[in-house]
Amino acid sequence: MRPIPKRLLIHSAELSTPQNCDIWQKITYSDPVNLQHVRLEPCSKIVLDANNTQRQQTATLFFDAVNSSPSGTEFTAGQRVQALGQTYTVLTIEQLYDDRKLHHLEVGLG
């Protein structure tokens, strides 16, 4: 199966990982990683997060295994994604495979 074409991966985003809480219980984040050649699609559905809590998913980020960068990027629930003037939280990560290897990730954002 072919990778998602770059002409469809028209967005960029910043991915930050939660580090710890400051003295006011506000979460601090790592320096952002710039994601290039991704696609962000709006959606509206209810999903279960890592704590089995229902959350509203408002967007899906498509990260291609070949054409998106940086390659080897790992997503985890709770990370922050900034794109298109919005700030999202990673809720779910789906790894989708072709016959033999990882084809792309679909990252649910809320």
PDB file of N, CA and C in Angstrom:
ATOM      1  N   MET A   1       0.836  -1.175   0.000  1.00  0.00           N
ATOM      2  CA  MET A   1       0.000   0.000   0.000  1.00  0.00           C
ATOM      3  C   MET A   1       0.885   1.244   0.000  1.00  0.00           C
ATOM      4  N   ARG A   2       0.530   2.225  -0.809  1.00  0.00           N
ATOM      5  CA  ARG A   2       1.317   3.451  -0.909  1.00  0.00           C
ATOM      6  C   ARG A   2       1.129   4.337   0.321  1.00  0.00           C
ATOM      7  N   PRO A   3       2.148   5.156   0.635  1.00  0.00           N
ATOM      8  CA  PRO A   3       1.995   6.110   1.735  1.00  0.00           C
ATOM      9  C   PRO A   3       0.942   7.165   1.377  1.00  0.00           C
ATOM     10  N   ILE A   4       0.474   7.890   2.379  1.00  0.00           N
ATOM     11  CA  ILE A   4      -0.428   9.008   2.119  1.00  0.00           C
ATOM     12  C   ILE A   4       0.367  10.053   1.344  1.00  0.00           C
ATOM     13  N   PRO A   5      -0.137  10.514   0.193  1.00  0.00           N
ATOM     14  CA  PRO A   5       0.617  11.479  -0.616  1.00  0.00           C
ATOM     15  C   PRO A   5       0.855  12.799   0.126  1.00  0.00           C
ATOM     16  N   LYS A   6       2.039  13.391  -0.084  1.00  0.00           N
ATOM     17  CA  LYS A   6       2.374  14.651   0.577  1.00  0.00           C
ATOM     18  C   LYS A   6       1.394  15.759   0.209  1.00  0.00           C
ATOM     19  N   ARG A   7       0.828  15.703  -0.979  1.00  0.00           N
ATOM     20  CA  ARG A   7      -0.103  16.754  -1.390  1.00  0.00           C
ATOM     21  C   ARG A   7      -1.361  16.766  -0.528  1.00  0.00           C
ATOM     22  N   LEU A   8      -1.643  15.661   0.187  1.00  0.00           N
ATOM     23  CA  LEU A   8      -2.777  15.607   1.112  1.00  0.00           C
ATOM     24  C   LEU A   8      -2.377  15.958   2.539  1.00  0.00           C
ATOM     25  N   LEU A   9      -1.086  15.917   2.826  1.00  0.00           N
ATOM     26  CA  LEU A   9      -0.572  16.199   4.176  1.00  0.00           C
ATOM     27  C   LEU A   9      -0.198  17.678   4.238  1.00  0.00           C
ATOM     28  N   ILE A  10      -1.219  18.531   4.314  1.00  0.00           N
ATOM     29  CA  ILE A  10      -1.037  19.968   4.110  1.00  0.00           C
ATOM     30  C   ILE A  10      -0.823  20.766   5.391  1.00  0.00           C
ATOM     31  N   HIS A  11      -0.885  20.119   6.537  1.00  0.00           N
ATOM     32  CA  HIS A  11      -0.800  20.859   7.793  1.00  0.00           C
ATOM     33  C   HIS A  11       0.530  20.625   8.517  1.00  0.00           C
ATOM     34  N   SER A  12       0.790  21.497   9.468  1.00  0.00           N
ATOM     35  CA  SER A  12       1.893  21.313  10.410  1.00  0.00           C
ATOM     36  C   SER A  12       1.323  21.544  11.810  1.00  0.00           C
ATOM     37  N   ALA A  13       2.024  21.071  12.807  1.00  0.00           N
ATOM     38  CA  ALA A  13       1.537  21.182  14.184  1.00  0.00           C
ATOM     39  C   ALA A  13       2.729  21.152  15.132  1.00  0.00           C
ATOM     40  N   GLU A  14       2.474  21.461  16.388  1.00  0.00           N
ATOM     41  CA  GLU A  14       3.487  21.360  17.440  1.00  0.00           C
ATOM     42  C   GLU A  14       2.999  20.374  18.484  1.00  0.00           C
ATOM     43  N   LEU A  15       3.874  19.461  18.879  1.00  0.00           N
ATOM     44  CA  LEU A  15       3.557  18.418  19.847  1.00  0.00           C
ATOM     45  C   LEU A  15       4.386  18.639  21.105  1.00  0.00           C
ATOM     46  N   SER A  16       3.713  18.750  22.258  1.00  0.00           N
ATOM     47  CA  SER A  16       4.401  18.938  23.544  1.00  0.00           C
ATOM     48  C   SER A  16       3.983  17.840  24.507  1.00  0.00           C
ATOM     49  N   THR A  17       4.934  17.389  25.313  1.00  0.00           N
ATOM     50  CA  THR A  17       4.700  16.318  26.275  1.00  0.00           C
ATOM     51  C   THR A  17       4.637  16.903  27.680  1.00  0.00           C
ATOM     52  N   PRO A  18       3.640  16.502  28.499  1.00  0.00           N
ATOM     53  CA  PRO A  18       3.583  17.010  29.868  1.00  0.00           C
ATOM     54  C   PRO A  18       4.808  16.568  30.660  1.00  0.00           C
ATOM     55  N   GLN A  19       5.381  17.495  31.410  1.00  0.00           N
ATOM     56  CA  GLN A  19       6.581  17.202  32.203  1.00  0.00           C
ATOM     57  C   GLN A  19       6.225  16.979  33.671  1.00  0.00           C
ATOM     58  N   ASN A  20       5.671  17.990  34.312  1.00  0.00           N
ATOM     59  CA  ASN A  20       5.284  17.893  35.721  1.00  0.00           C
ATOM     60  C   ASN A  20       4.363  19.053  36.061  1.00  0.00           C
ATOM     61  N   CYS A  21       3.990  19.177  37.309  1.00  0.00           N
ATOM     62  CA  CYS A  21       3.128  20.272  37.772  1.00  0.00           C
ATOM     63  C   CYS A  21       3.980  21.295  38.505  1.00  0.00           C
ATOM     64  N   ASP A  22       3.645  22.577  38.312  1.00  0.00           N
ATOM     65  CA  ASP A  22       4.353  23.604  39.055  1.00  0.00           C
ATOM     66  C   ASP A  22       3.686  23.777  40.424  1.00  0.00           C
ATOM     67  N   ILE A  23       4.098  24.773  41.180  1.00  0.00           N
ATOM     68  CA  ILE A  23       3.590  24.927  42.550  1.00  0.00           C
ATOM     69  C   ILE A  23       2.110  25.305  42.594  1.00  0.00           C
ATOM     70  N   TRP A  24       1.547  25.766  41.476  1.00  0.00           N
ATOM     71  CA  TRP A  24       0.125  26.101  41.406  1.00  0.00           C
ATOM     72  C   TRP A  24      -0.676  24.981  40.752  1.00  0.00           C
ATOM     73  N   GLN A  25      -0.095  23.791  40.659  1.00  0.00           N
ATOM     74  CA  GLN A  25      -0.727  22.605  40.066  1.00  0.00           C
ATOM     75  C   GLN A  25      -1.047  22.787  38.582  1.00  0.00           C
ATOM     76  N   LYS A  26      -0.291  23.645  37.908  1.00  0.00           N
ATOM     77  CA  LYS A  26      -0.431  23.829  36.467  1.00  0.00           C
ATOM     78  C   LYS A  26       0.597  22.930  35.785  1.00  0.00           C
ATOM     79  N   ILE A  27       0.148  22.179  34.778  1.00  0.00           N
ATOM     80  CA  ILE A  27       1.038  21.251  34.070  1.00  0.00           C
ATOM     81  C   ILE A  27       2.005  22.051  33.213  1.00  0.00           C
ATOM     82  N   THR A  28       3.290  21.675  33.296  1.00  0.00           N
ATOM     83  CA  THR A  28       4.295  22.267  32.417  1.00  0.00           C
ATOM     84  C   THR A  28       4.606  21.259  31.313  1.00  0.00           C
ATOM     85  N   TYR A  29       4.952  21.781  30.140  1.00  0.00           N
ATOM     86  CA  TYR A  29       5.176  20.942  28.965  1.00  0.00           C
ATOM     87  C   TYR A  29       6.601  21.083  28.460  1.00  0.00           C
ATOM     88  N   SER A  30       7.051  20.054  27.754  1.00  0.00           N
ATOM     89  CA  SER A  30       8.374  20.076  27.132  1.00  0.00           C
ATOM     90  C   SER A  30       8.371  21.086  25.985  1.00  0.00           C
ATOM     91  N   ASP A  31       9.564  21.370  25.470  1.00  0.00           N
ATOM     92  CA  ASP A  31       9.653  22.201  24.279  1.00  0.00           C
ATOM     93  C   ASP A  31       8.928  21.476  23.145  1.00  0.00           C
ATOM     94  N   PRO A  32       8.194  22.216  22.318  1.00  0.00           N
ATOM     95  CA  PRO A  32       7.410  21.547  21.270  1.00  0.00           C
ATOM     96  C   PRO A  32       8.264  20.953  20.160  1.00  0.00           C
ATOM     97  N   VAL A  33       7.779  19.841  19.625  1.00  0.00           N
ATOM     98  CA  VAL A  33       8.365  19.198  18.453  1.00  0.00           C
ATOM     99  C   VAL A  33       7.512  19.621  17.266  1.00  0.00           C
ATOM    100  N   ASN A  34       8.142  20.107  16.207  1.00  0.00           N
ATOM    101  CA  ASN A  34       7.404  20.533  15.020  1.00  0.00           C
ATOM    102  C   ASN A  34       7.070  19.328  14.157  1.00  0.00           C
ATOM    103  N   LEU A  35       5.789  19.102  13.941  1.00  0.00           N
ATOM    104  CA  LEU A  35       5.321  18.034  13.068  1.00  0.00           C
ATOM    105  C   LEU A  35       5.043  18.632  11.700  1.00  0.00           C
ATOM    106  N   GLN A  36       5.609  18.039  10.665  1.00  0.00           N
ATOM    107  CA  GLN A  36       5.418  18.515   9.302  1.00  0.00           C
ATOM    108  C   GLN A  36       4.732  17.441   8.472  1.00  0.00           C
ATOM    109  N   HIS A  37       3.986  17.870   7.474  1.00  0.00           N
ATOM    110  CA  HIS A  37       3.300  16.966   6.544  1.00  0.00           C
ATOM    111  C   HIS A  37       2.354  16.027   7.283  1.00  0.00           C
ATOM    112  N   VAL A  38       1.449  16.632   8.049  1.00  0.00           N
ATOM    113  CA  VAL A  38       0.389  15.891   8.723  1.00  0.00           C
ATOM    114  C   VAL A  38      -0.943  16.413   8.187  1.00  0.00           C
ATOM    115  N   ARG A  39      -2.013  15.755   8.543  1.00  0.00           N
ATOM    116  CA  ARG A  39      -3.339  16.231   8.144  1.00  0.00           C
ATOM    117  C   ARG A  39      -4.221  16.265   9.374  1.00  0.00           C
ATOM    118  N   LEU A  40      -4.950  17.350   9.524  1.00  0.00           N
ATOM    119  CA  LEU A  40      -5.872  17.526  10.639  1.00  0.00           C
ATOM    120  C   LEU A  40      -7.280  17.627  10.067  1.00  0.00           C
ATOM    121  N   GLU A  41      -8.145  16.731  10.501  1.00  0.00           N
ATOM    122  CA  GLU A  41      -9.526  16.708  10.022  1.00  0.00           C
ATOM    123  C   GLU A  41     -10.463  16.880  11.208  1.00  0.00           C
ATOM    124  N   PRO A  42     -11.423  17.801  11.110  1.00  0.00           N
ATOM    125  CA  PRO A  42     -12.395  17.941  12.192  1.00  0.00           C
ATOM    126  C   PRO A  42     -13.304  16.715  12.259  1.00  0.00           C
ATOM    127  N   CYS A  43     -13.742  16.389  13.441  1.00  0.00           N
ATOM    128  CA  CYS A  43     -14.708  15.311  13.628  1.00  0.00           C
ATOM    129  C   CYS A  43     -15.438  15.574  14.938  1.00  0.00           C
ATOM    130  N   SER A  44     -16.467  14.843  15.161  1.00  0.00           N
ATOM    131  CA  SER A  44     -17.226  14.999  16.393  1.00  0.00           C
ATOM    132  C   SER A  44     -17.729  13.632  16.819  1.00  0.00           C
ATOM    133  N   LYS A  45     -17.090  13.079  17.834  1.00  0.00           N
ATOM    134  CA  LYS A  45     -17.545  11.798  18.359  1.00  0.00           C
ATOM    135  C   LYS A  45     -17.100  11.659  19.803  1.00  0.00           C
ATOM    136  N   ILE A  46     -17.761  10.782  20.503  1.00  0.00           N
ATOM    137  CA  ILE A  46     -17.435  10.505  21.897  1.00  0.00           C
ATOM    138  C   ILE A  46     -16.504   9.298  21.922  1.00  0.00           C
ATOM    139  N   VAL A  47     -15.381   9.424  22.647  1.00  0.00           N
ATOM    140  CA  VAL A  47     -14.424   8.326  22.769  1.00  0.00           C
ATOM    141  C   VAL A  47     -14.107   8.103  24.241  1.00  0.00           C
ATOM    142  N   LEU A  48     -13.552   6.953  24.543  1.00  0.00           N
ATOM    143  CA  LEU A  48     -13.075   6.671  25.896  1.00  0.00           C
ATOM    144  C   LEU A  48     -11.589   6.973  25.953  1.00  0.00           C
ATOM    145  N   ASP A  49     -11.159   7.747  26.945  1.00  0.00           N
ATOM    146  CA  ASP A  49      -9.738   8.041  27.092  1.00  0.00           C
ATOM    147  C   ASP A  49      -9.050   6.930  27.881  1.00  0.00           C
ATOM    148  N   ALA A  50      -7.786   7.148  28.230  1.00  0.00           N
ATOM    149  CA  ALA A  50      -6.999   6.124  28.924  1.00  0.00           C
ATOM    150  C   ALA A  50      -7.593   5.750  30.287  1.00  0.00           C
ATOM    151  N   ASN A  51      -8.384   6.654  30.888  1.00  0.00           N
ATOM    152  CA  ASN A  51      -8.991   6.395  32.201  1.00  0.00           C
ATOM    153  C   ASN A  51     -10.431   5.908  32.091  1.00  0.00           C
ATOM    154  N   ASN A  52     -10.835   5.482  30.895  1.00  0.00           N
ATOM    155  CA  ASN A  52     -12.207   5.018  30.630  1.00  0.00           C
ATOM    156  C   ASN A  52     -13.250   6.104  30.891  1.00  0.00           C
ATOM    157  N   THR A  53     -12.877   7.340  30.651  1.00  0.00           N
ATOM    158  CA  THR A  53     -13.787   8.468  30.780  1.00  0.00           C
ATOM    159  C   THR A  53     -14.233   8.884  29.389  1.00  0.00           C
ATOM    160  N   GLN A  54     -15.508   9.189  29.238  1.00  0.00           N
ATOM    161  CA  GLN A  54     -15.989   9.645  27.943  1.00  0.00           C
ATOM    162  C   GLN A  54     -15.494  11.061  27.680  1.00  0.00           C
ATOM    163  N   ARG A  55     -14.927  11.272  26.497  1.00  0.00           N
ATOM    164  CA  ARG A  55     -14.417  12.587  26.097  1.00  0.00           C
ATOM    165  C   ARG A  55     -14.914  12.897  24.694  1.00  0.00           C
ATOM    166  N   GLN A  56     -15.042  14.161  24.397  1.00  0.00           N
ATOM    167  CA  GLN A  56     -15.460  14.618  23.074  1.00  0.00           C
ATOM    168  C   GLN A  56     -14.233  14.747  22.186  1.00  0.00           C
ATOM    169  N   GLN A  57     -14.167  13.954  21.131  1.00  0.00           N
ATOM    170  CA  GLN A  57     -13.080  14.073  20.154  1.00  0.00           C
ATOM    171  C   GLN A  57     -13.513  15.097  19.118  1.00  0.00           C
ATOM    172  N   THR A  58     -12.670  16.116  18.883  1.00  0.00           N
ATOM    173  CA  THR A  58     -13.040  17.193  17.972  1.00  0.00           C
ATOM    174  C   THR A  58     -12.217  17.205  16.694  1.00  0.00           C
ATOM    175  N   ALA A  59     -11.129  16.428  16.650  1.00  0.00           N
ATOM    176  CA  ALA A  59     -10.291  16.395  15.449  1.00  0.00           C
ATOM    177  C   ALA A  59      -9.497  15.090  15.423  1.00  0.00           C
ATOM    178  N   THR A  60      -9.054  14.727  14.218  1.00  0.00           N
ATOM    179  CA  THR A  60      -8.168  13.580  14.037  1.00  0.00           C
ATOM    180  C   THR A  60      -6.936  14.054  13.299  1.00  0.00           C
ATOM    181  N   LEU A  61      -5.764  13.713  13.820  1.00  0.00           N
ATOM    182  CA  LEU A  61      -4.499  14.038  13.176  1.00  0.00           C
ATOM    183  C   LEU A  61      -3.974  12.784  12.494  1.00  0.00           C
ATOM    184  N   PHE A  62      -3.690  12.882  11.204  1.00  0.00           N
ATOM    185  CA  PHE A  62      -3.136  11.766  10.440  1.00  0.00           C
ATOM    186  C   PHE A  62      -1.634  11.975  10.316  1.00  0.00           C
ATOM    187  N   PHE A  63      -0.857  10.983  10.774  1.00  0.00           N
ATOM    188  CA  PHE A  63       0.602  11.032  10.741  1.00  0.00           C
ATOM    189  C   PHE A  63       1.074   9.839   9.927  1.00  0.00           C
ATOM    190  N   ASP A  64       1.578  10.107   8.719  1.00  0.00           N
ATOM    191  CA  ASP A  64       2.000   9.041   7.810  1.00  0.00           C
ATOM    192  C   ASP A  64       3.367   8.492   8.227  1.00  0.00           C
ATOM    193  N   ALA A  65       3.535   7.178   8.141  1.00  0.00           N
ATOM    194  CA  ALA A  65       4.789   6.541   8.551  1.00  0.00           C
ATOM    195  C   ALA A  65       5.949   6.904   7.635  1.00  0.00           C
ATOM    196  N   VAL A  66       5.677   7.304   6.379  1.00  0.00           N
ATOM    197  CA  VAL A  66       6.736   7.614   5.430  1.00  0.00           C
ATOM    198  C   VAL A  66       6.909   9.118   5.239  1.00  0.00           C
ATOM    199  N   ASN A  67       5.824   9.820   4.964  1.00  0.00           N
ATOM    200  CA  ASN A  67       5.921  11.216   4.544  1.00  0.00           C
ATOM    201  C   ASN A  67       5.842  12.249   5.661  1.00  0.00           C
ATOM    202  N   SER A  68       5.314  11.905   6.820  1.00  0.00           N
ATOM    203  CA  SER A  68       5.250  12.861   7.928  1.00  0.00           C
ATOM    204  C   SER A  68       6.586  12.886   8.652  1.00  0.00           C
ATOM    205  N   SER A  69       6.890  14.017   9.263  1.00  0.00           N
ATOM    206  CA  SER A  69       8.154  14.121   9.993  1.00  0.00           C
ATOM    207  C   SER A  69       7.933  14.862  11.305  1.00  0.00           C
ATOM    208  N   PRO A  70       8.812  14.674  12.296  1.00  0.00           N
ATOM    209  CA  PRO A  70       9.984  13.808  12.242  1.00  0.00           C
ATOM    210  C   PRO A  70       9.598  12.335  12.363  1.00  0.00           C
ATOM    211  N   SER A  71      10.317  11.520  11.624  1.00  0.00           N
ATOM    212  CA  SER A  71      10.007  10.094  11.640  1.00  0.00           C
ATOM    213  C   SER A  71      10.321   9.529  13.025  1.00  0.00           C
ATOM    214  N   GLY A  72       9.554   8.535  13.431  1.00  0.00           N
ATOM    215  CA  GLY A  72       9.751   7.933  14.748  1.00  0.00           C
ATOM    216  C   GLY A  72       9.050   8.680  15.871  1.00  0.00           C
ATOM    217  N   THR A  73       8.242   9.678  15.545  1.00  0.00           N
ATOM    218  CA  THR A  73       7.517  10.421  16.570  1.00  0.00           C
ATOM    219  C   THR A  73       6.557   9.480  17.291  1.00  0.00           C
ATOM    220  N   GLU A  74       6.563   9.546  18.607  1.00  0.00           N
ATOM    221  CA  GLU A  74       5.677   8.708  19.398  1.00  0.00           C
ATOM    222  C   GLU A  74       4.640   9.584  20.069  1.00  0.00           C
ATOM    223  N   PHE A  75       3.392   9.160  19.969  1.00  0.00           N
ATOM    224  CA  PHE A  75       2.286   9.879  20.589  1.00  0.00           C
ATOM    225  C   PHE A  75       1.822   9.117  21.811  1.00  0.00           C
ATOM    226  N   THR A  76       1.456   9.858  22.864  1.00  0.00           N
ATOM    227  CA  THR A  76       0.879   9.258  24.063  1.00  0.00           C
ATOM    228  C   THR A  76      -0.293  10.119  24.515  1.00  0.00           C
ATOM    229  N   ALA A  77      -1.247   9.485  25.172  1.00  0.00           N
ATOM    230  CA  ALA A  77      -2.407  10.217  25.679  1.00  0.00           C
ATOM    231  C   ALA A  77      -1.938  11.290  26.659  1.00  0.00           C
ATOM    232  N   GLY A  78      -2.533  12.458  26.559  1.00  0.00           N
ATOM    233  CA  GLY A  78      -2.192  13.563  27.455  1.00  0.00           C
ATOM    234  C   GLY A  78      -1.258  14.590  26.835  1.00  0.00           C
ATOM    235  N   GLN A  79      -0.626  14.245  25.708  1.00  0.00           N
ATOM    236  CA  GLN A  79       0.232  15.226  25.048  1.00  0.00           C
ATOM    237  C   GLN A  79      -0.626  16.359  24.501  1.00  0.00           C
ATOM    238  N   ARG A  80       0.014  17.494  24.256  1.00  0.00           N
ATOM    239  CA  ARG A  80      -0.682  18.666  23.725  1.00  0.00           C
ATOM    240  C   ARG A  80      -0.274  18.885  22.277  1.00  0.00           C
ATOM    241  N   VAL A  81      -1.256  19.152  21.420  1.00  0.00           N
ATOM    242  CA  VAL A  81      -1.020  19.443  20.011  1.00  0.00           C
ATOM    243  C   VAL A  81      -1.583  20.830  19.723  1.00  0.00           C
ATOM    244  N   GLN A  82      -0.745  21.682  19.134  1.00  0.00           N
ATOM    245  CA  GLN A  82      -1.202  22.999  18.711  1.00  0.00           C
ATOM    246  C   GLN A  82      -1.159  23.046  17.195  1.00  0.00           C
ATOM    247  N   ALA A  83      -2.331  23.348  16.596  1.00  0.00           N
ATOM    248  CA  ALA A  83      -2.431  23.400  15.132  1.00  0.00           C
ATOM    249  C   ALA A  83      -3.638  24.234  14.744  1.00  0.00           C
ATOM    250  N   LEU A  84      -3.504  24.943  13.640  1.00  0.00           N
ATOM    251  CA  LEU A  84      -4.600  25.735  13.086  1.00  0.00           C
ATOM    252  C   LEU A  84      -5.212  26.685  14.114  1.00  0.00           C
ATOM    253  N   GLY A  85      -4.374  27.232  14.984  1.00  0.00           N
ATOM    254  CA  GLY A  85      -4.843  28.186  15.978  1.00  0.00           C
ATOM    255  C   GLY A  85      -5.584  27.578  17.153  1.00  0.00           C
ATOM    256  N   GLN A  86      -5.569  26.269  17.286  1.00  0.00           N
ATOM    257  CA  GLN A  86      -6.253  25.566  18.372  1.00  0.00           C
ATOM    258  C   GLN A  86      -5.251  24.762  19.190  1.00  0.00           C
ATOM    259  N   THR A  87      -5.598  24.517  20.439  1.00  0.00           N
ATOM    260  CA  THR A  87      -4.812  23.634  21.290  1.00  0.00           C
ATOM    261  C   THR A  87      -5.667  22.421  21.613  1.00  0.00           C
ATOM    262  N   TYR A  88      -5.114  21.241  21.363  1.00  0.00           N
ATOM    263  CA  TYR A  88      -5.816  19.977  21.566  1.00  0.00           C
ATOM    264  C   TYR A  88      -5.035  19.110  22.546  1.00  0.00           C
ATOM    265  N   THR A  89      -5.730  18.122  23.101  1.00  0.00           N
ATOM    266  CA  THR A  89      -5.099  17.106  23.933  1.00  0.00           C
ATOM    267  C   THR A  89      -5.242  15.769  23.231  1.00  0.00           C
ATOM    268  N   VAL A  90      -4.163  14.975  23.219  1.00  0.00           N
ATOM    269  CA  VAL A  90      -4.211  13.645  22.602  1.00  0.00           C
ATOM    270  C   VAL A  90      -5.075  12.735  23.475  1.00  0.00           C
ATOM    271  N   LEU A  91      -6.122  12.168  22.865  1.00  0.00           N
ATOM    272  CA  LEU A  91      -7.022  11.260  23.574  1.00  0.00           C
ATOM    273  C   LEU A  91      -6.757   9.806  23.216  1.00  0.00           C
ATOM    274  N   THR A  92      -6.631   9.513  21.921  1.00  0.00           N
ATOM    275  CA  THR A  92      -6.454   8.134  21.457  1.00  0.00           C
ATOM    276  C   THR A  92      -5.398   8.091  20.365  1.00  0.00           C
ATOM    277  N   ILE A  93      -4.761   6.940  20.219  1.00  0.00           N
ATOM    278  CA  ILE A  93      -3.784   6.719  19.154  1.00  0.00           C
ATOM    279  C   ILE A  93      -4.107   5.378  18.510  1.00  0.00           C
ATOM    280  N   GLU A  94      -4.385   5.398  17.215  1.00  0.00           N
ATOM    281  CA  GLU A  94      -4.641   4.168  16.461  1.00  0.00           C
ATOM    282  C   GLU A  94      -3.504   3.945  15.490  1.00  0.00           C
ATOM    283  N   GLN A  95      -2.892   2.768  15.549  1.00  0.00           N
ATOM    284  CA  GLN A  95      -1.840   2.409  14.606  1.00  0.00           C
ATOM    285  C   GLN A  95      -2.477   1.554  13.519  1.00  0.00           C
ATOM    286  N   LEU A  96      -2.378   2.012  12.270  1.00  0.00           N
ATOM    287  CA  LEU A  96      -2.984   1.286  11.159  1.00  0.00           C
ATOM    288  C   LEU A  96      -1.889   0.738  10.262  1.00  0.00           C
ATOM    289  N   TYR A  97      -1.971  -0.557   9.959  1.00  0.00           N
ATOM    290  CA  TYR A  97      -0.931  -1.271   9.234  1.00  0.00           C
ATOM    291  C   TYR A  97      -1.420  -1.660   7.841  1.00  0.00           C
ATOM    292  N   ASP A  98      -0.470  -1.765   6.892  1.00  0.00           N
ATOM    293  CA  ASP A  98      -0.776  -2.410   5.618  1.00  0.00           C
ATOM    294  C   ASP A  98      -0.449  -3.885   5.814  1.00  0.00           C
ATOM    295  N   ASP A  99      -0.096  -4.593   4.786  1.00  0.00           N
ATOM    296  CA  ASP A  99       0.167  -6.028   4.921  1.00  0.00           C
ATOM    297  C   ASP A  99       1.314  -6.358   5.870  1.00  0.00           C
ATOM    298  N   ARG A 100       2.343  -5.506   5.897  1.00  0.00           N
ATOM    299  CA  ARG A 100       3.547  -5.857   6.641  1.00  0.00           C
ATOM    300  C   ARG A 100       3.995  -4.851   7.680  1.00  0.00           C
ATOM    301  N   LYS A 101       3.729  -3.584   7.470  1.00  0.00           N
ATOM    302  CA  LYS A 101       4.320  -2.581   8.363  1.00  0.00           C
ATOM    303  C   LYS A 101       3.333  -1.459   8.644  1.00  0.00           C
ATOM    304  N   LEU A 102       3.731  -0.580   9.565  1.00  0.00           N
ATOM    305  CA  LEU A 102       2.907   0.557   9.944  1.00  0.00           C
ATOM    306  C   LEU A 102       2.677   1.463   8.751  1.00  0.00           C
ATOM    307  N   HIS A 103       1.429   1.776   8.460  1.00  0.00           N
ATOM    308  CA  HIS A 103       1.096   2.670   7.351  1.00  0.00           C
ATOM    309  C   HIS A 103       0.923   4.104   7.830  1.00  0.00           C
ATOM    310  N   HIS A 104       0.079   4.322   8.855  1.00  0.00           N
ATOM    311  CA  HIS A 104      -0.081   5.657   9.414  1.00  0.00           C
ATOM    312  C   HIS A 104      -0.719   5.567  10.802  1.00  0.00           C
ATOM    313  N   LEU A 105      -0.677   6.687  11.515  1.00  0.00           N
ATOM    314  CA  LEU A 105      -1.313   6.813  12.818  1.00  0.00           C
ATOM    315  C   LEU A 105      -2.513   7.740  12.686  1.00  0.00           C
ATOM    316  N   GLU A 106      -3.572   7.424  13.388  1.00  0.00           N
ATOM    317  CA  GLU A 106      -4.702   8.322  13.504  1.00  0.00           C
ATOM    318  C   GLU A 106      -4.795   8.698  14.983  1.00  0.00           C
ATOM    319  N   VAL A 107      -4.513   9.968  15.258  1.00  0.00           N
ATOM    320  CA  VAL A 107      -4.432  10.470  16.622  1.00  0.00           C
ATOM    321  C   VAL A 107      -5.709  11.257  16.915  1.00  0.00           C
ATOM    322  N   GLY A 108      -6.500  10.764  17.863  1.00  0.00           N
ATOM    323  CA  GLY A 108      -7.736  11.444  18.241  1.00  0.00           C
ATOM    324  C   GLY A 108      -7.434  12.596  19.186  1.00  0.00           C
ATOM    325  N   LEU A 109      -7.960  13.781  18.860  1.00  0.00           N
ATOM    326  CA  LEU A 109      -7.682  14.990  19.636  1.00  0.00           C
ATOM    327  C   LEU A 109      -8.981  15.550  20.206  1.00  0.00           C
ATOM    328  N   GLY A 110      -8.881  16.090  21.404  1.00  0.00           N
ATOM    329  CA  GLY A 110     -10.042  16.706  22.035  1.00  0.00           C
ATOM    330  C   GLY A 110      -9.693  17.994  22.697  1.00  0.00           C
TER     331      GLY A 110
END
